[in-house]
Every structure is written in structure tokens, then in C-alpha cells.
């Protein structure tokens, strides 16, 4: 296809480019390049990223054979590999047995591993061997369904920036120690932790992602937090705990995050924050908070409503607000709508608020009052999008009419009523 | 070129710098565009080069006017600030629609200029070319020489000429694997026993190597082979591994010197072992009363397994068969023995070579 056809196009490219190419193909293909020619025999063996996933599986009817083949493939790859391994990812529904996994991890701990991602088996938990804790250069650790028991002489991961533990079993005290012993930690994700009381001390933490049955979350030393996403599930145990707890959760959680830019709360988050919250006190202003997303907010619970209001009033630069209503309707028939007239400071203005998106809207009095409030106090509002919940079909027209009559502080504001497809 | 600016005259006079490619040609390029390349930036800022034709920045060897043109186009596009991410992505995708040679060339040039985004783009494009292709296709695309020796490639013996010996070998191999599949015994005891047998075998190998090529020694060899293979057959039966992978593990224990396993692991050592193993087991045929007429159902089973094995290894190598067949024709029945000798010879030296 060109003048000097027959000349090898690629084998003499610098190894950095070859590596750049080989890490972008599935590992199986990368290893296969070893039979292309003499020069390619060991080109794959020095790549610094090894990703084992379902693309490495050779299909076969017998599951145990597939599993065995995968184990062998991984073992042999590691055995033949030459040089440091910076990234190791194992992502498969098969569960390698403990001796294999332990040996691989031991091997990796000697190879300057920096990024370790292990997500194996569908139902089984594996026990992380202690060598995992002695990978000094680790910057990125993702573990799914494993048992972690930090040994007593574990001093922390000094370079760890990203930690993600999902469905991990670890003694509660140890998780706090683990977090606080990683001084450079920037991103923390904890998923599916049960009944955890958690205090987070991470001076460089920027992104926090929590999901699970948390009893208590305290952010004690997290001045750099920029993004928070929390989903709190409820159990009877936790509900009891909520009732008994003292102190203001809002302050404990959001008291020390002045740099916050994005806040996402799911399920019982607003309820959690409402405990101990005193109306009318706004000690902290979030100058950088631009995006707030709250899901399952109960507009029948005055306390939760107060939390929402406190949040948006404390965020003078808020640009986008998304709220979904909780569809649990309690029997509370008495709505203190006077609240909107009397108790709430009427002079607050949301001077940067541009987009408001209300979903699962059921036309509750406080929901409607809330929208009215927003419309009346947002001088630069561009879009107010309201999507009714699927359970309410009869009141839709009335709601629509009401909404359209509210006074709008912003000449640009459009109110959209969106019937979301089922 | 006189010192004046190029075509478009703008109110803010753009400054231009001079770049010289390895072939001697010099060109003028807008400074703000060329600065995107770290190497050029360094030369300009730290070394003060490029301000005139005489002190043009010397670009690395791998940069020629053609790929330099492409790189500068890339820089020119991305240097403009108003573009959306979508626009940039679209441009990037179009940018790498080049033929393979150009892609490699461009990757090389960008790498020498330290322009990481272009290196990444071209690598991704080349990766897409490599992914999912067979070795032959890749060799063709990139003009790679097919220069691996026979022993480095590995494949099951594909019996295209219906040679009975090959059929037999394949069957025996499959039977052996089947035997391993079925047995489940404690590993530890067998591993220990195996270690002993390994030693036995390596000594046997050396002896057969020393005695190789001799008709007389054939007898000696045969018995040695018999001993060997009997040992191995038992060992095969006793192993608890119940898969070919397990078989493979055991065999690799039996490799004499540390023959480095070059290519795709599961393929390599299996085949390195199999010729000698198969050939040696062949001589146990008579002893163990095994003949060609296996009961038809089993025969079918075995045939299927062999096919499966072949498919799994995913390659067809006609040359290999030629070699086997031609060797077979040169020597008579003794072909396999000396092959065995050569086989172990090969293994020993191979071990030394790569050791």
C-alpha cells in the first residue's frame, strides 16, 4: 500500500508507544502479540498495566474449566511479566481460590503496584492478605466484597489518593484509622456498610461518596471537600438511633466543608440532617456550592423542609437545584402553611439560581408553596421543571394551573411541566 | 522568506518561529501553535532558539514535513479556546483516520515532540487495529516478519493428511488429558513423588542425549523411555488436577532446566513437552495393550477432545506438519526416538540458551 511495502511499520517504535498501544487492547490480545515475530516475543511482558476481566475468558461450557483457565492465565502472565506493575485490575464473576489470589497479591506487592482493583465473585467474599497493606506505593485501591483486617503494624498508605471499598467487612474502628492514616487521600467511596458510625478525618479529601446504613456520619477534618454524595438507608436500629441522638447533625456533617461545590443526598439524607437542626441558624455559608441534588425529600416533614431551606439559603451562589419528593404520604393533614408567610425570612434572594428541577411532585401543599417561594425569589431563574409522580394523575391539571399563576421574579423563567415517560 | 509575517495580517501581529526538520527543510510556524509541543516550547523558552531562520529549532529525526504538518494542524485546532469538548472529540476521531503507516509514523513523531495527546490518539487507533485480529492479519497489516522458529510456535498436530501416526499421537495426548481430568487425589503426596520422578527423568534425558543417534542404544532408550513414560503415566493418573490446566502445571514441573516459557503460557510448555511425552508413550503401547481400535464411543470422545484442544489453541500451522512428516520419512520407525533425543536435546540447550 505504499512505496516501501515490506518494511516493518511498527516493531521499531519506542517501547513507550508500544506500551501505550498494548494497554489499550484487551490483555489477551496483548499477550498474543508475542507470537507475531521475534521482536514481539516479549514486548507485552513489560507493560505496566494488567487488566483481567471477562475479555480474558476463553468460552467453554464447563464453568470450572473457564475458571481454571483464567487462574492459569493470570498466574502465567504475572510469572512472565518483567518489570514494575503499576496497575492490576481483576474484574470477574469467577472467584479465584484464596491461595491463588494471595500469591498474586504478594507478587504485586513486590512490584511497585500503584493501582489495585479487585472485584471478583458474585457471592463470595475473599479475605485480603496482609501483603495488601504493605504496598507502599499504592495510590488507588478498589476492593469489592472482601474482608479487611489491617494488621497492627500497619502505618497507612502514604500515597493513597483514591480509596473505594464496597461491601467490605472491616472492623469499624479500623476503617476510621485506615482513612485517617492516608494523608493524601482525595477520594473516598464507601458502599454498603452496615450500621456504621463513622468519623472522617482526611485533610486532603475532595470527593466523598457514602452509601449504606450509617448511624452517624461526622466530618471532623475535611476542609477541602468539594463533592459529597450520600445515600443513607434506614433500618429499625438506625431509626431508633436517630431518635436518641443529640447534637445537630447538619453541623456535624456539613459544618466543616466551606469549599463544597456539589452536594447530593439520597433517601434518608435529609431526614438525617434534620435531626437536631435548629431553625434560623446559619453559621456556615457555602460560597462555592453550585449544585444541590436531594432525593426523597419528604415535604410533609417540616424538619426536612427546614433542612432544604437552610441549605439553599446558605448557598448564595447556588446555580442548580434538583429535588425529588418522597412518595410516602403520611396522614398529616395539618399543614402549617403560615410558615411561609411568617416564619421564613422574606428577603432572601437566590441571586444565581438558574435551574430548578422538581421530580416526583405530588402536589402537596408544601411542595407547591416551595415552588412558589423559589419562583418569587430567583431573579435570574431560567428554567423551573416540574415532573409529577406517576401516582398522581387526577390533580395534574389543577397543579399546572396553580404553578403558572405564581409570581416570577425572573423575566426569563419558564415553567415546564414534564410528564416523564413510564 | 523575508522577515515579514505570513498571509493573514492581524492587528495583534502573530509571532512566528522557525522549525527545521531532519531532512533540512525549514518552515515558519505560528508561535502559539508550535508551543503546544513541549519539546518546541522548551527549545524556545529555555534555549532561546527558533527566533530566526539561522537558529531554527532542530526537530528530532523522526519528525518529517509530512507528520509535522499533521501535528501542527492538530495543535492549531486545539489551541483555539472556544471549542466545545464535543467538537474536539469529533476532530480527534477524524484526525486519526489515516493509513497504518501514517499512524505509526505520526505516533513516533509525536512521541519525540512529547506531544502526549497525539501519542494517545494514535495508540488508540493502532490498538483498535490490533484488537481481535489473528496473528496473520496483524503481520500483514504491519508487515511483520514471520520469523519465530517452529519450536517457538505451538499448535496441536493438525492431521490434514490423515497420517495414522499423527492421529495416534493426538489421541494418546487426549487420552492422557482425559485421565488427568478424571482423577482426583491428594496433590501433596503426588507432588512429592513427582519431584523424585522429575529427577529421574532429567537423568534419563541426559543419558539419552549422550547416547543419542545410536541404533544400539535404541533398546536402551526404549526401556528408559518405558520407565520414563510409565513413571509419567502413573504420575498422570495419580495427579489430582482435573483439568488440562492441572496437567499443564505438572508438566511444567517436569521441565528440566528452566526453559523460559515464551509466548502464551498455556500453549507453550504443553507442546514442548508433548512431542517427547507422546513419542515415549507410544512405546508403551505394546506393554499396556493399547491398540488403535479403541471402542468407538471413546474414540469419538477423544476425537472431539482433540479438536477442541486444537480450536482452543486457535492456530493452524501447516509447516509444522510438514516438518513432522518429513522427519518421519527421513528416518524410519526410529524417527520418533531420535526426535525424542533431539527433543530433549532441544530442551536442554533451549534451557541453556534462555537460562
XYZ file of C-alpha atoms in Angstrom, chain B:
355
model
C 11.121 34.275 3.218
C 11.713 37.805 4.201
C 11.191 38.526 7.806
C 7.580 39.574 7.396
C 4.610 37.683 8.793
C 2.699 35.145 6.762
C -0.587 35.509 4.895
C -3.136 36.920 7.294
C -2.352 40.247 8.808
C -3.999 40.688 12.142
C -3.985 43.672 14.408
C -2.011 41.725 17.001
C 0.966 40.613 14.986
C 1.425 36.938 15.439
C 4.924 35.900 16.099
C 6.422 33.082 14.167
C 9.175 30.703 14.914
C 11.371 28.649 12.692
C 11.485 24.886 12.736
C 13.911 22.641 10.923
C 13.190 19.016 10.227
C 15.815 16.321 9.909
C 15.768 16.465 6.114
C 16.997 20.043 6.206
C 13.803 21.855 5.243
C 12.896 24.843 7.316
C 9.472 26.285 7.890
C 7.850 29.105 9.751
C 5.074 28.351 12.163
C 2.912 30.478 14.411
C 4.498 30.519 17.798
C 1.314 29.957 19.728
C 0.574 26.820 17.736
C 4.007 25.272 17.884
C 4.326 25.960 21.587
C 1.805 23.228 22.301
C 4.585 20.753 21.666
C 6.576 20.515 24.885
C 9.838 19.964 23.079
C 9.433 23.049 20.934
C 8.331 25.029 23.939
C 11.444 24.033 25.821
C 13.713 24.911 22.945
C 12.072 28.253 22.560
C 11.842 29.279 26.160
C 14.827 27.659 27.749
C 17.272 27.722 24.891
C 16.035 30.764 23.056
C 16.047 29.029 19.710
C 13.738 29.490 16.799
C 13.538 33.234 16.510
C 15.163 33.376 13.107
C 15.964 31.187 10.164
C 19.537 30.777 11.246
C 18.781 29.425 14.659
C 15.792 27.354 13.695
C 14.757 24.767 16.220
C 16.128 21.426 15.183
C 13.395 18.873 15.381
C 14.100 15.240 16.231
C 14.901 12.798 13.499
C 11.535 11.124 13.447
C 9.748 14.329 12.539
C 9.407 14.872 8.819
C 7.492 17.595 6.979
C 4.511 15.315 6.414
C 3.848 14.355 10.002
C 4.918 17.755 11.219
C 2.179 19.206 9.069
C -0.383 16.930 10.675
C 0.843 17.671 14.156
C 0.712 21.391 13.582
C -2.799 21.080 12.209
C -3.766 19.294 15.391
C -2.183 21.970 17.528
C -3.751 24.713 15.501
C -7.214 23.277 16.007
C -6.921 22.604 19.699
C -5.165 25.793 20.544
C -8.300 27.778 19.806
C -10.084 28.184 23.082
C -13.711 28.494 22.188
C -14.306 24.963 21.073
C -16.600 22.567 22.890
C -15.492 19.163 24.089
C -17.763 17.538 21.583
C -16.159 19.440 18.753
C -12.705 18.493 19.896
C -13.600 14.829 20.189
C -15.063 14.835 16.742
C -11.967 16.424 15.344
C -9.773 13.883 17.107
C -11.693 10.974 15.669
C -11.372 12.380 12.199
C -7.744 13.168 12.761
C -6.730 9.558 13.220
C -8.398 8.285 10.100
C -5.115 7.615 8.465
C -3.494 4.581 6.974
C -1.499 2.364 9.270
C 1.877 3.533 8.108
C 0.955 7.138 8.688
C -0.388 6.329 12.130
C 2.849 4.672 13.197
C 4.852 7.489 11.713
C 2.742 10.097 13.433
C 2.929 8.296 16.771
C 6.669 8.224 16.512
C 6.937 11.899 15.628
C 4.523 12.980 18.344
C 6.408 10.929 20.877
C 9.667 12.626 20.010
C 7.988 16.017 20.296
C 6.496 14.868 23.604
C 3.008 15.683 22.429
C 1.127 13.232 24.621
C -2.413 13.768 23.279
C -1.404 12.787 19.758
C 0.518 9.783 21.040
C -2.596 8.657 22.906
C -4.849 9.182 19.927
C -2.623 7.303 17.543
C -2.036 4.487 20.029
C -5.730 4.086 20.478
C -6.217 3.926 16.734
C -3.440 1.353 16.402
C -4.890 -0.612 19.305
C -8.203 -0.745 17.517
C -6.410 -2.149 14.504
C -4.713 -4.865 16.524
C -7.636 -5.880 18.653
C -9.416 -9.035 17.664
C -7.241 -9.834 14.691
C -5.453 -13.092 14.087
C -1.665 -13.099 14.084
C -1.557 -13.446 10.318
C -3.769 -10.441 9.818
C -1.685 -8.360 12.180
C 1.514 -9.414 10.455
C 0.083 -8.423 7.148
C -1.140 -5.058 8.336
C 2.154 -4.085 9.864
C 4.483 -6.010 7.544
C 5.916 -8.040 10.356
C 8.286 -10.871 9.510
C 7.079 -14.318 10.450
C 10.350 -15.312 11.975
C 9.645 -17.388 15.013
C 11.169 -20.840 14.920
C 8.988 -23.890 14.871
C 9.570 -24.681 18.476
C 8.513 -21.223 19.488
C 5.195 -21.530 17.844
C 2.950 -24.154 19.194
C -0.075 -25.957 17.987
C -1.689 -29.329 18.132
C -0.838 -31.628 15.307
C -3.469 -30.979 12.749
C -3.957 -34.154 10.842
C -4.703 -32.908 7.386
C -3.138 -35.817 5.574
C -4.702 -38.444 7.750
C -1.362 -39.735 8.837
C -2.003 -42.556 11.255
C 0.901 -41.637 13.462
C -0.414 -38.154 13.950
C -3.857 -39.470 14.637
C -2.445 -41.758 17.207
C -0.366 -39.101 18.842
C -3.290 -36.787 19.098
C -5.431 -39.485 20.581
C -2.878 -40.508 23.092
C -2.438 -36.978 24.172
C -6.145 -36.530 24.518
C -6.429 -39.748 26.495
C -3.753 -38.634 28.825
C -5.539 -35.395 29.410
C -8.754 -37.206 29.957
C -7.127 -39.416 32.521
C -5.963 -36.363 34.361
C -9.381 -34.805 34.185
C -10.958 -37.759 35.863
C -8.663 -38.492 38.723
C -8.972 -36.610 41.969
C -6.437 -37.493 44.516
C -4.473 -35.650 47.086
C -1.941 -33.398 45.491
C 0.741 -33.318 48.120
C 1.772 -36.918 48.061
C 1.850 -36.930 44.317
C 3.838 -33.747 44.134
C 6.496 -35.273 46.292
C 6.567 -38.434 44.266
C 6.634 -36.355 41.194
C 9.683 -34.472 42.326
C 11.526 -37.726 42.524
C 10.317 -38.690 39.129
C 11.402 -35.365 37.756
C 14.932 -36.083 38.824
C 14.736 -39.498 37.355
C 13.588 -38.086 34.139
C 16.189 -35.407 33.850
C 18.871 -38.012 34.301
C 17.193 -40.119 31.679
C 17.153 -37.190 29.369
C 20.833 -36.575 29.770
C 21.623 -40.186 29.208
C 19.510 -40.357 26.135
C 21.132 -37.230 24.870
C 24.562 -38.700 25.432
C 23.577 -41.924 23.792
C 21.557 -40.374 21.041
C 21.713 -41.266 17.354
C 22.727 -44.821 18.112
C 20.785 -47.745 16.757
C 22.041 -49.910 19.554
C 21.110 -47.546 22.160
C 17.646 -47.701 20.847
C 16.997 -50.652 23.020
C 18.396 -48.843 25.975
C 16.381 -45.865 25.092
C 13.253 -47.820 24.722
C 13.457 -49.177 28.171
C 14.408 -45.850 29.515
C 11.514 -44.356 27.683
C 9.299 -47.016 29.034
C 10.466 -46.338 32.518
C 10.037 -42.704 31.918
C 6.634 -42.880 30.476
C 5.440 -45.452 32.906
C 6.523 -43.192 35.646
C 4.810 -40.348 33.962
C 1.716 -42.264 33.165
C 1.300 -43.227 36.766
C 2.057 -39.779 37.779
C -0.513 -38.672 35.287
C -3.067 -40.975 36.836
C -2.263 -40.005 40.338
C -2.411 -36.321 39.873
C -5.332 -34.694 41.399
C -5.582 -31.973 38.844
C -8.730 -32.464 36.986
C -8.229 -30.187 34.085
C -5.800 -29.637 31.332
C -4.563 -26.693 33.265
C -3.648 -29.009 36.073
C -1.917 -31.271 33.654
C -0.026 -28.343 32.413
C 1.159 -27.464 35.877
C 2.514 -30.895 36.458
C 4.261 -30.984 33.152
C 5.901 -27.707 33.746
C 7.273 -29.119 36.961
C 8.832 -31.778 34.875
C 10.697 -29.454 32.588
C 14.374 -29.980 33.122
C 16.284 -26.737 33.097
C 14.356 -23.560 33.426
C 13.114 -23.367 29.923
C 11.620 -19.986 29.847
C 8.099 -20.155 28.693
C 7.997 -17.603 25.985
C 4.634 -16.958 24.486
C 1.126 -17.539 25.603
C 1.829 -19.706 28.585
C -0.751 -22.411 28.488
C 0.179 -23.210 24.964
C 3.890 -23.247 25.165
C 5.160 -25.759 27.616
C 2.380 -28.139 26.900
C 3.556 -28.559 23.404
C 7.204 -28.512 24.328
C 6.522 -31.483 26.445
C 4.072 -33.232 24.291
C 6.316 -34.414 21.469
C 8.676 -36.273 23.743
C 5.947 -37.380 26.006
C 3.823 -38.593 23.201
C 6.674 -40.297 21.478
C 7.738 -42.011 24.622
C 4.281 -43.118 25.486
C 3.984 -44.551 22.063
C 6.359 -47.259 23.034
C 4.228 -48.214 25.889
C 1.542 -49.165 23.514
C 2.554 -52.777 23.371
C 3.191 -53.055 27.027
C -0.075 -51.712 28.049
C -2.015 -53.499 25.429
C -3.367 -50.393 23.902
C -4.205 -50.562 20.273
C -5.732 -48.412 17.656
C -9.116 -49.924 17.924
C -10.482 -48.016 20.802
C -14.098 -48.572 21.430
C -15.955 -46.266 19.012
C -17.720 -44.149 21.561
C -14.463 -43.371 23.305
C -12.828 -42.852 20.004
C -15.363 -40.254 19.173
C -14.943 -38.659 22.514
C -11.253 -38.483 22.082
C -11.530 -37.112 18.597
C -13.778 -34.407 19.876
C -11.399 -33.545 22.641
C -8.530 -33.280 20.279
C -10.492 -30.986 18.071
C -11.499 -28.905 20.993
C -7.918 -28.660 22.073
C -6.893 -27.580 18.611
C -9.559 -24.980 18.435
C -8.642 -23.726 21.806
C -5.100 -23.107 20.819
C -6.507 -21.260 17.913
C -3.929 -21.739 15.231
C -3.182 -23.831 12.215
C 0.380 -24.381 11.212
C 0.789 -26.440 8.109
C 4.559 -26.077 8.185
C 4.741 -27.909 11.451
C 3.041 -30.912 9.989
C 5.385 -30.813 7.042
C 8.310 -30.919 9.359
C 6.963 -33.790 11.371
C 6.103 -35.708 8.268
C 9.399 -35.023 6.570
C 11.316 -36.107 9.632
C 9.223 -39.187 9.757
C 10.087 -40.002 6.194
C 13.815 -39.497 6.639
C 14.198 -41.881 9.468
C 12.070 -44.941 9.772
C 10.285 -46.045 12.889
C 13.195 -44.704 14.736
C 12.213 -41.242 13.735
C 10.462 -40.625 16.962
C 13.341 -41.861 19.074
C 15.911 -39.548 17.673
C 13.254 -36.914 17.662
C 12.915 -37.667 21.294
C 16.620 -37.399 21.651
C 16.525 -34.211 19.705
C 13.545 -33.181 21.660
C 15.366 -33.487 24.911
C 18.451 -32.139 23.282
C 16.441 -29.199 22.182
C 15.021 -28.766 25.584
C 18.349 -28.898 27.283
C 20.022 -26.434 25.012
C 16.954 -24.291 24.891
C 17.118 -24.195 28.623
C 20.735 -23.191 28.470
C 20.093 -20.554 25.862
C 17.378 -18.908 27.747
C 18.598 -19.703 31.144
